[in-house]
Every structure is written in structure tokens, then in C-alpha cells.
Short mmCIF file of N, CA and C in Angstrom, two decimals:
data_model
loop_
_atom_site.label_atom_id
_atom_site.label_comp_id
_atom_site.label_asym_id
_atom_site.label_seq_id
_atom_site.Cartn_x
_atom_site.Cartn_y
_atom_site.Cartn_z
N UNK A 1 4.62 104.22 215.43
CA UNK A 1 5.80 103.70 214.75
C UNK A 1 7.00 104.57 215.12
N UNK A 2 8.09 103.84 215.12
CA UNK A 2 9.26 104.75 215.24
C UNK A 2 10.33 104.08 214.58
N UNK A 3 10.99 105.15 214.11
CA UNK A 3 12.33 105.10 213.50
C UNK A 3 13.67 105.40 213.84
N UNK A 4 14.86 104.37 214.13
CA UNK A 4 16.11 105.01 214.32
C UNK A 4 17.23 105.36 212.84
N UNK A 5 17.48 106.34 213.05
CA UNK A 5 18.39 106.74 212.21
C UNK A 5 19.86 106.56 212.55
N UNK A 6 20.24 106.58 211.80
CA UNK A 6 21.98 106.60 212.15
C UNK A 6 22.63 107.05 210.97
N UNK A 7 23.93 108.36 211.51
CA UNK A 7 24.52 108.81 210.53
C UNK A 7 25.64 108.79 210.88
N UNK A 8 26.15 108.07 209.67
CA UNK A 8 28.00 107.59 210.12
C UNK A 8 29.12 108.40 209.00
N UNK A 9 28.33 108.96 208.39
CA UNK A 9 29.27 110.15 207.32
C UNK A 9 29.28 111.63 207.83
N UNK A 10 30.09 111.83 207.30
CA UNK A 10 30.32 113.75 207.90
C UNK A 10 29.75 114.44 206.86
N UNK A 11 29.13 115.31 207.19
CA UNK A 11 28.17 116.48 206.35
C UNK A 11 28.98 116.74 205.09
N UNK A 12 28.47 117.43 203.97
CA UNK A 12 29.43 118.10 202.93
C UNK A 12 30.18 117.25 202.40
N UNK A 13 30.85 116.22 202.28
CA UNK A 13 31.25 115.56 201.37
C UNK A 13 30.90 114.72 200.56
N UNK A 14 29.98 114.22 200.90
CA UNK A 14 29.21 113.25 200.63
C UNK A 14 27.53 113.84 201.07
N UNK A 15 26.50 113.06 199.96
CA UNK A 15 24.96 113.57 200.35
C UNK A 15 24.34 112.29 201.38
N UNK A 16 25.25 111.78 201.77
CA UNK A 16 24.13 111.03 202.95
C UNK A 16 23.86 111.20 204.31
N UNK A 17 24.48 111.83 204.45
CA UNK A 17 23.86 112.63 205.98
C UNK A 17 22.80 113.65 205.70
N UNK A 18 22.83 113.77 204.10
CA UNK A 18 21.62 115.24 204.12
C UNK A 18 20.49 114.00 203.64
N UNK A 19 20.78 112.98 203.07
CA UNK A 19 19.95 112.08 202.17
C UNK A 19 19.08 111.51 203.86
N UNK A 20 20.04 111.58 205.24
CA UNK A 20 19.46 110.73 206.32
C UNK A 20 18.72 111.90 207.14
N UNK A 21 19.00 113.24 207.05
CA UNK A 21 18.29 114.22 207.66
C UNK A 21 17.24 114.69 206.76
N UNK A 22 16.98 114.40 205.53
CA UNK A 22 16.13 114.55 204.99
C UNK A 22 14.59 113.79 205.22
N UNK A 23 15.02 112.51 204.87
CA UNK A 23 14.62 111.32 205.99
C UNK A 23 13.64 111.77 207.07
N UNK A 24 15.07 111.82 207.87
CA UNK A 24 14.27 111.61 209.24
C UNK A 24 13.32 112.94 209.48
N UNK A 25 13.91 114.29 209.20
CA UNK A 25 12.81 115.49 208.81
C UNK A 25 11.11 115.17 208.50
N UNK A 26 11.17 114.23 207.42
CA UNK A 26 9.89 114.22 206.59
C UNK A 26 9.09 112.84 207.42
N UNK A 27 10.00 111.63 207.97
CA UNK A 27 9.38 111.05 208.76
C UNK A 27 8.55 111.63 210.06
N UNK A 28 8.87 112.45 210.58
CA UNK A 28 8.12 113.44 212.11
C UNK A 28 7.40 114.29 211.33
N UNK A 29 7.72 114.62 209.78
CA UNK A 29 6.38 115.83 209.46
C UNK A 29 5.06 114.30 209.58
N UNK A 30 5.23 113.34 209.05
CA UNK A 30 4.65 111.82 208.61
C UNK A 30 3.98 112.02 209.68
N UNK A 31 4.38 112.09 211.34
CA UNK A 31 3.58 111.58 212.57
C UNK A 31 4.97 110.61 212.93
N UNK A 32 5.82 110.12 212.72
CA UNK A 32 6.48 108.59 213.00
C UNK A 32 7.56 109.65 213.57
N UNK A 33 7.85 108.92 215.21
CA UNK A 33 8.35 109.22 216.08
C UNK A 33 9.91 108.98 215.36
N UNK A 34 11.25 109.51 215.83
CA UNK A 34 12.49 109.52 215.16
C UNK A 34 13.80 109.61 216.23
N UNK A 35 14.32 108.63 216.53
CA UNK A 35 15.83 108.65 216.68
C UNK A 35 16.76 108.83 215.98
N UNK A 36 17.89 109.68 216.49
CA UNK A 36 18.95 109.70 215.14
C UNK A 36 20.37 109.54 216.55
N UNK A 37 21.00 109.03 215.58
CA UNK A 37 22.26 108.46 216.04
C UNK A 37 23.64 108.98 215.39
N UNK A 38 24.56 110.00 215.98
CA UNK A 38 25.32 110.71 215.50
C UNK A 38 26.61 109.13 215.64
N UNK A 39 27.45 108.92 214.83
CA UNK A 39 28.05 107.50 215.06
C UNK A 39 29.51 108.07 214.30
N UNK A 40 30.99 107.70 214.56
CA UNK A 40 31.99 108.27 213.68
C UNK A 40 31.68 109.25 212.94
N UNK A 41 31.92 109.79 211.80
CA UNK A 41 32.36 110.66 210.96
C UNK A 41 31.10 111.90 211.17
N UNK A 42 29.99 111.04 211.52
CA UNK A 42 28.67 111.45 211.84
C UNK A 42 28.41 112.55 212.42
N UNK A 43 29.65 112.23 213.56
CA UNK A 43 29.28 112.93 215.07
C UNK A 43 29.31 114.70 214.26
N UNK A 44 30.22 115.52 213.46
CA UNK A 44 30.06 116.41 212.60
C UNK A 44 29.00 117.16 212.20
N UNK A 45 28.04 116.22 212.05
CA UNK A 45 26.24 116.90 211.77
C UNK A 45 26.27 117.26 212.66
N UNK A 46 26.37 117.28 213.77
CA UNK A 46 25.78 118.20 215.20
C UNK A 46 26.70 119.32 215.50
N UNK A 47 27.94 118.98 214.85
CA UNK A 47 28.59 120.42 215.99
C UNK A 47 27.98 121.72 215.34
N UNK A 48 27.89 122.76 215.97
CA UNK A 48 27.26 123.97 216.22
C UNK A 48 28.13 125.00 214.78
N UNK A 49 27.58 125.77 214.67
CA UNK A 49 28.44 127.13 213.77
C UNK A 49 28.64 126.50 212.33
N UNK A 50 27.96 125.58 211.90
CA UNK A 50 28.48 125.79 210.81
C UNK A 50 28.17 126.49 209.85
N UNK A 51 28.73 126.94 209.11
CA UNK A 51 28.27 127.88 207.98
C UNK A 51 28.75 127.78 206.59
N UNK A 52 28.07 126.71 206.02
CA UNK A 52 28.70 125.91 204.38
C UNK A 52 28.54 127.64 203.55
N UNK A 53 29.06 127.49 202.49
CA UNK A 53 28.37 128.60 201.42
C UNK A 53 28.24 127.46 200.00
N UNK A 54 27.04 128.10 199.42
CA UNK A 54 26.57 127.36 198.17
C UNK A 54 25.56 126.10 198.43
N UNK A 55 25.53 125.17 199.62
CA UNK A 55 24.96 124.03 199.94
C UNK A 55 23.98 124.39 201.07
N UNK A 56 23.17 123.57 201.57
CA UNK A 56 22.55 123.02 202.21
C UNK A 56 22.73 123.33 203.80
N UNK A 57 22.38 123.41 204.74
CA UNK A 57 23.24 124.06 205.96
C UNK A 57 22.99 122.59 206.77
N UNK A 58 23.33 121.40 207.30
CA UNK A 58 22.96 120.57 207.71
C UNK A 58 22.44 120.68 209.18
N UNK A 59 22.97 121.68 209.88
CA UNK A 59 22.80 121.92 211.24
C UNK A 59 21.29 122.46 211.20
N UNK A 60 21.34 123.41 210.27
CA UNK A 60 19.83 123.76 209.96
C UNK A 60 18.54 122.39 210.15
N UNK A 61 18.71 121.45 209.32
CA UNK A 61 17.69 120.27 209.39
C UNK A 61 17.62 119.58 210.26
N UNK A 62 18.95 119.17 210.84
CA UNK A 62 19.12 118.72 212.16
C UNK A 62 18.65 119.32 213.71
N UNK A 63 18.65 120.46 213.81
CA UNK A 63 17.64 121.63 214.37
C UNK A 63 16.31 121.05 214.18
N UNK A 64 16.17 121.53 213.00
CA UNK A 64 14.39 121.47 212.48
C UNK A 64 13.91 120.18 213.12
N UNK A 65 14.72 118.61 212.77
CA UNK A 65 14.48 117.82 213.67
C UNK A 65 14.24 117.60 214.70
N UNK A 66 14.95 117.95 215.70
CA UNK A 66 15.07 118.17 217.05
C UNK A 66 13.58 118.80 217.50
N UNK A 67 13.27 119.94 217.01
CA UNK A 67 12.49 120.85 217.75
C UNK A 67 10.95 119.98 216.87
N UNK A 68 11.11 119.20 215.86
CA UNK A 68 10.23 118.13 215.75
C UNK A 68 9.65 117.51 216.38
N UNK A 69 10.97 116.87 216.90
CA UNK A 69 10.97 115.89 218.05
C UNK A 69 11.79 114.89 218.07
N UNK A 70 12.53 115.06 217.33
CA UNK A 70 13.26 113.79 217.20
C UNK A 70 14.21 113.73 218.76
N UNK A 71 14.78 112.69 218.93
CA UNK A 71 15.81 112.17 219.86
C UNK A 71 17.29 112.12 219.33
N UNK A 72 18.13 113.11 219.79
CA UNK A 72 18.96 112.94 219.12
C UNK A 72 20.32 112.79 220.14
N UNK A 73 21.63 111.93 219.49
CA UNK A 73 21.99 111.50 220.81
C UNK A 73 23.95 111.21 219.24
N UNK A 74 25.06 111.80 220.36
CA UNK A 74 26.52 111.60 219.22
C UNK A 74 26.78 110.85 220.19
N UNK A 75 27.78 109.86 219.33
CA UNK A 75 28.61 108.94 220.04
C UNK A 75 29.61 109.95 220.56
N UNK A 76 29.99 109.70 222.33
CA UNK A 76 30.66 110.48 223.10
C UNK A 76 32.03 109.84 222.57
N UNK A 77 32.31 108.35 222.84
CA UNK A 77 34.00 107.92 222.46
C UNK A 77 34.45 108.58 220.36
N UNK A 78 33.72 108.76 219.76
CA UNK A 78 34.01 109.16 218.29
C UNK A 78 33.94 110.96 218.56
N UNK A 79 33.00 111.72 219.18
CA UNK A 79 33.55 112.99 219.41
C UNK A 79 34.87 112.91 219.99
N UNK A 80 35.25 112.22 220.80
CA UNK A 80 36.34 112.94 221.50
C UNK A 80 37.60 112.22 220.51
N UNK A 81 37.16 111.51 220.30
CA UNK A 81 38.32 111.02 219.00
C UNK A 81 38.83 112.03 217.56
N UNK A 82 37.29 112.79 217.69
CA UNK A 82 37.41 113.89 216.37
C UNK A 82 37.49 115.38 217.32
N UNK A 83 37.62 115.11 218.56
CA UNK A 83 37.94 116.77 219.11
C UNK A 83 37.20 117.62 219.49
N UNK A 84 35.98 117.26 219.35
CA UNK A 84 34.67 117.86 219.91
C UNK A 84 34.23 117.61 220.68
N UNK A 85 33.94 118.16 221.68
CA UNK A 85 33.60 119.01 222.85
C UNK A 85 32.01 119.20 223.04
N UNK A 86 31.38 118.45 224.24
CA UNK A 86 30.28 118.87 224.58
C UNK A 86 29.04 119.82 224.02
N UNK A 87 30.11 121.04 224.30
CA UNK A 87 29.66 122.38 224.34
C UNK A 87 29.71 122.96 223.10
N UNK A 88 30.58 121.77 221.77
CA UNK A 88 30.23 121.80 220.71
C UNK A 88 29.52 121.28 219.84
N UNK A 89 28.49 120.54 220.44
CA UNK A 89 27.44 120.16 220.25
C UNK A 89 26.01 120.97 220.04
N UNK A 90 25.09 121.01 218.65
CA UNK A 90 23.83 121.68 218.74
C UNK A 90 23.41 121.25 220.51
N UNK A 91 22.76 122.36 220.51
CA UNK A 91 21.42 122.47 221.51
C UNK A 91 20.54 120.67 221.46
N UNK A 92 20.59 120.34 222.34
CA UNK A 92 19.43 118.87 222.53
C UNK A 92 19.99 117.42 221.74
N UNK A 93 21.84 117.61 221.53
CA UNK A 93 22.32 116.53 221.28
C UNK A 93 22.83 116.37 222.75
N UNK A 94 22.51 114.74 222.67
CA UNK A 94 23.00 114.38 224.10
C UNK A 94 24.17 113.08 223.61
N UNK A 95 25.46 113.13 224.19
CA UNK A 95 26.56 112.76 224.28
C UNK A 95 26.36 111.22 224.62
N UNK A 96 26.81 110.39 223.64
CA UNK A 96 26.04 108.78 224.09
C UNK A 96 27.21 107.62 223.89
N UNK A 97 26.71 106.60 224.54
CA UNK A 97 27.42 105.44 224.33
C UNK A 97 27.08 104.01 223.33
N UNK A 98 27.52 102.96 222.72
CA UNK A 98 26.62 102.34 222.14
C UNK A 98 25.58 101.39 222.89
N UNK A 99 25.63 101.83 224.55
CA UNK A 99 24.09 101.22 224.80
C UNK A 99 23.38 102.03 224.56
N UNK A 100 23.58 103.30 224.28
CA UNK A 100 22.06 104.09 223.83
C UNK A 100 22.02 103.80 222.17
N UNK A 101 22.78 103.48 221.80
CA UNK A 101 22.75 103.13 220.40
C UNK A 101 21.66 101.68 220.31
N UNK A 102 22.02 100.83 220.87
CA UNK A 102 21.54 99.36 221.22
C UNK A 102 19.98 99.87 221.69
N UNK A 103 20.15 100.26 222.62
CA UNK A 103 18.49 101.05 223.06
C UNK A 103 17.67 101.49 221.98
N UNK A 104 18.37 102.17 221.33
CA UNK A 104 17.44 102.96 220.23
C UNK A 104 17.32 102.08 218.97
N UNK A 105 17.60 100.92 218.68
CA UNK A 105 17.79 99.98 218.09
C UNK A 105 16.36 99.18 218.08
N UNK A 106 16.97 98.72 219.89
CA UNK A 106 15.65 97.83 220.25
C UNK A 106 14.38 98.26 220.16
N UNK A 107 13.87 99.75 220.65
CA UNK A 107 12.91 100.36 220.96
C UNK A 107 12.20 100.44 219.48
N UNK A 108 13.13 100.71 218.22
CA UNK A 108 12.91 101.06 216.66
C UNK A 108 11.72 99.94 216.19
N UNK A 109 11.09 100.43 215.86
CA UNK A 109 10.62 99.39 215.00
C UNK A 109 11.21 99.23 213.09
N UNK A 110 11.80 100.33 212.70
CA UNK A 110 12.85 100.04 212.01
C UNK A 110 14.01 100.96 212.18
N UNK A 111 15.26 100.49 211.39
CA UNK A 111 16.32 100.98 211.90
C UNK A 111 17.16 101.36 210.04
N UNK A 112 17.44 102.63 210.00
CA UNK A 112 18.03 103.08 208.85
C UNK A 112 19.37 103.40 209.00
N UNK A 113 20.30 103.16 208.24
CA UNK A 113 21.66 103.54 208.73
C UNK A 113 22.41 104.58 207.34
N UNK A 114 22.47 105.54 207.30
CA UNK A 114 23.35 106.25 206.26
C UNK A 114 24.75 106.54 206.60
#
């Protein structure tokens, strides 16, 4: 089985990017293979350094994912719209378009969107 995720909110203001990395975390502990889809406001969960105080570290779970196994992939036209930079990207996010969005869609056997 596999799952695509998609996160279209920015970390810290709101709990659904932690509500969708939570998710997708506990789905790959499950066995169920995991795409996640960094999309607008989204693209934020991935950039590198962050360092909240009092909360949750999102980069942290998003990591943990990754080295899970998940597939993880930011919309390249919404980074560069919000100013981020490649190289400001975690480790094993790969810079995408919405045919990899569409791809990871099709391939899903379900598809979650936060």
C-alpha cells in the first residue's frame, strides 16, 4: 500500500502540517510506503535550520520520515515564489513540478491532503 501526502500549510501556525507529518511518520512505522508533497505555504516544512522554542521541531519529523523512507519532493514554482533556495532545502527533498505531484497521485493508492 502506499500513501501520498500533501502539505499545503506552513509549519507553526497552524497544527496541520504536524497533524500530516505525524501521519505520514506512523504510516512507514505501519509498513505503508509514503509520499509527501511539499505544495504552497507547505514548501516551509522542509527548509533546513529551523529552530521553534516551546513546540514541536517539524524539520525534526520530516527527517525522521525521510530516513524512513518516505519520498519527499517541494513544489519548485511555490519555493521560489516564497524565496527558497535549493540549498535551503532538508537533505533528500527533491525540488518538483505538479507532474510529480500528478505521479505521486496516480501511483497512491490513497491520497491525503493537509
Amino acid at each position: 500500500m502506499k500513501f501520498t501526502v500533501i502539505i499545503g500549510d506552513a509549519p507553526y501556525g497552524k497544527e496541520r502540517a504536524y497533524s500530516a507529518l505525524r501521519f505520514a511518520l506512523t504510516a512507514l512505522l505501519e509498513g505503508i510506503d509514503v509520499n509527501i508533497f511539499l505544495l504552497e505555504d507547505g514548501v516551509y516544512v522542509g527548509k533546513r535550520n529551523q529552530a521553534p522554542a516551546g513546540v514541536p521541531d517539524y524539520s525534526e519529523l520530516l527527517e525522521n520520515s525521510i530516513e524512513a523512507g518516505a519520498v519527499v519532493k517541494a513544489c519548485g514554482p511555490c519555493c521560489k515564489a516564497r524565496g527558497i533556495s535549493e540549498e535551503e532545502l532538508l537533505e533528500g527533498i527533491t525540488p518538483a513540478t505538479m507532474h510529480d505531484l500528478i505521479a505521486f497521485v496516480k501511483e497512491a493508492d490513497k491520497t491525503v491532503n493537509f
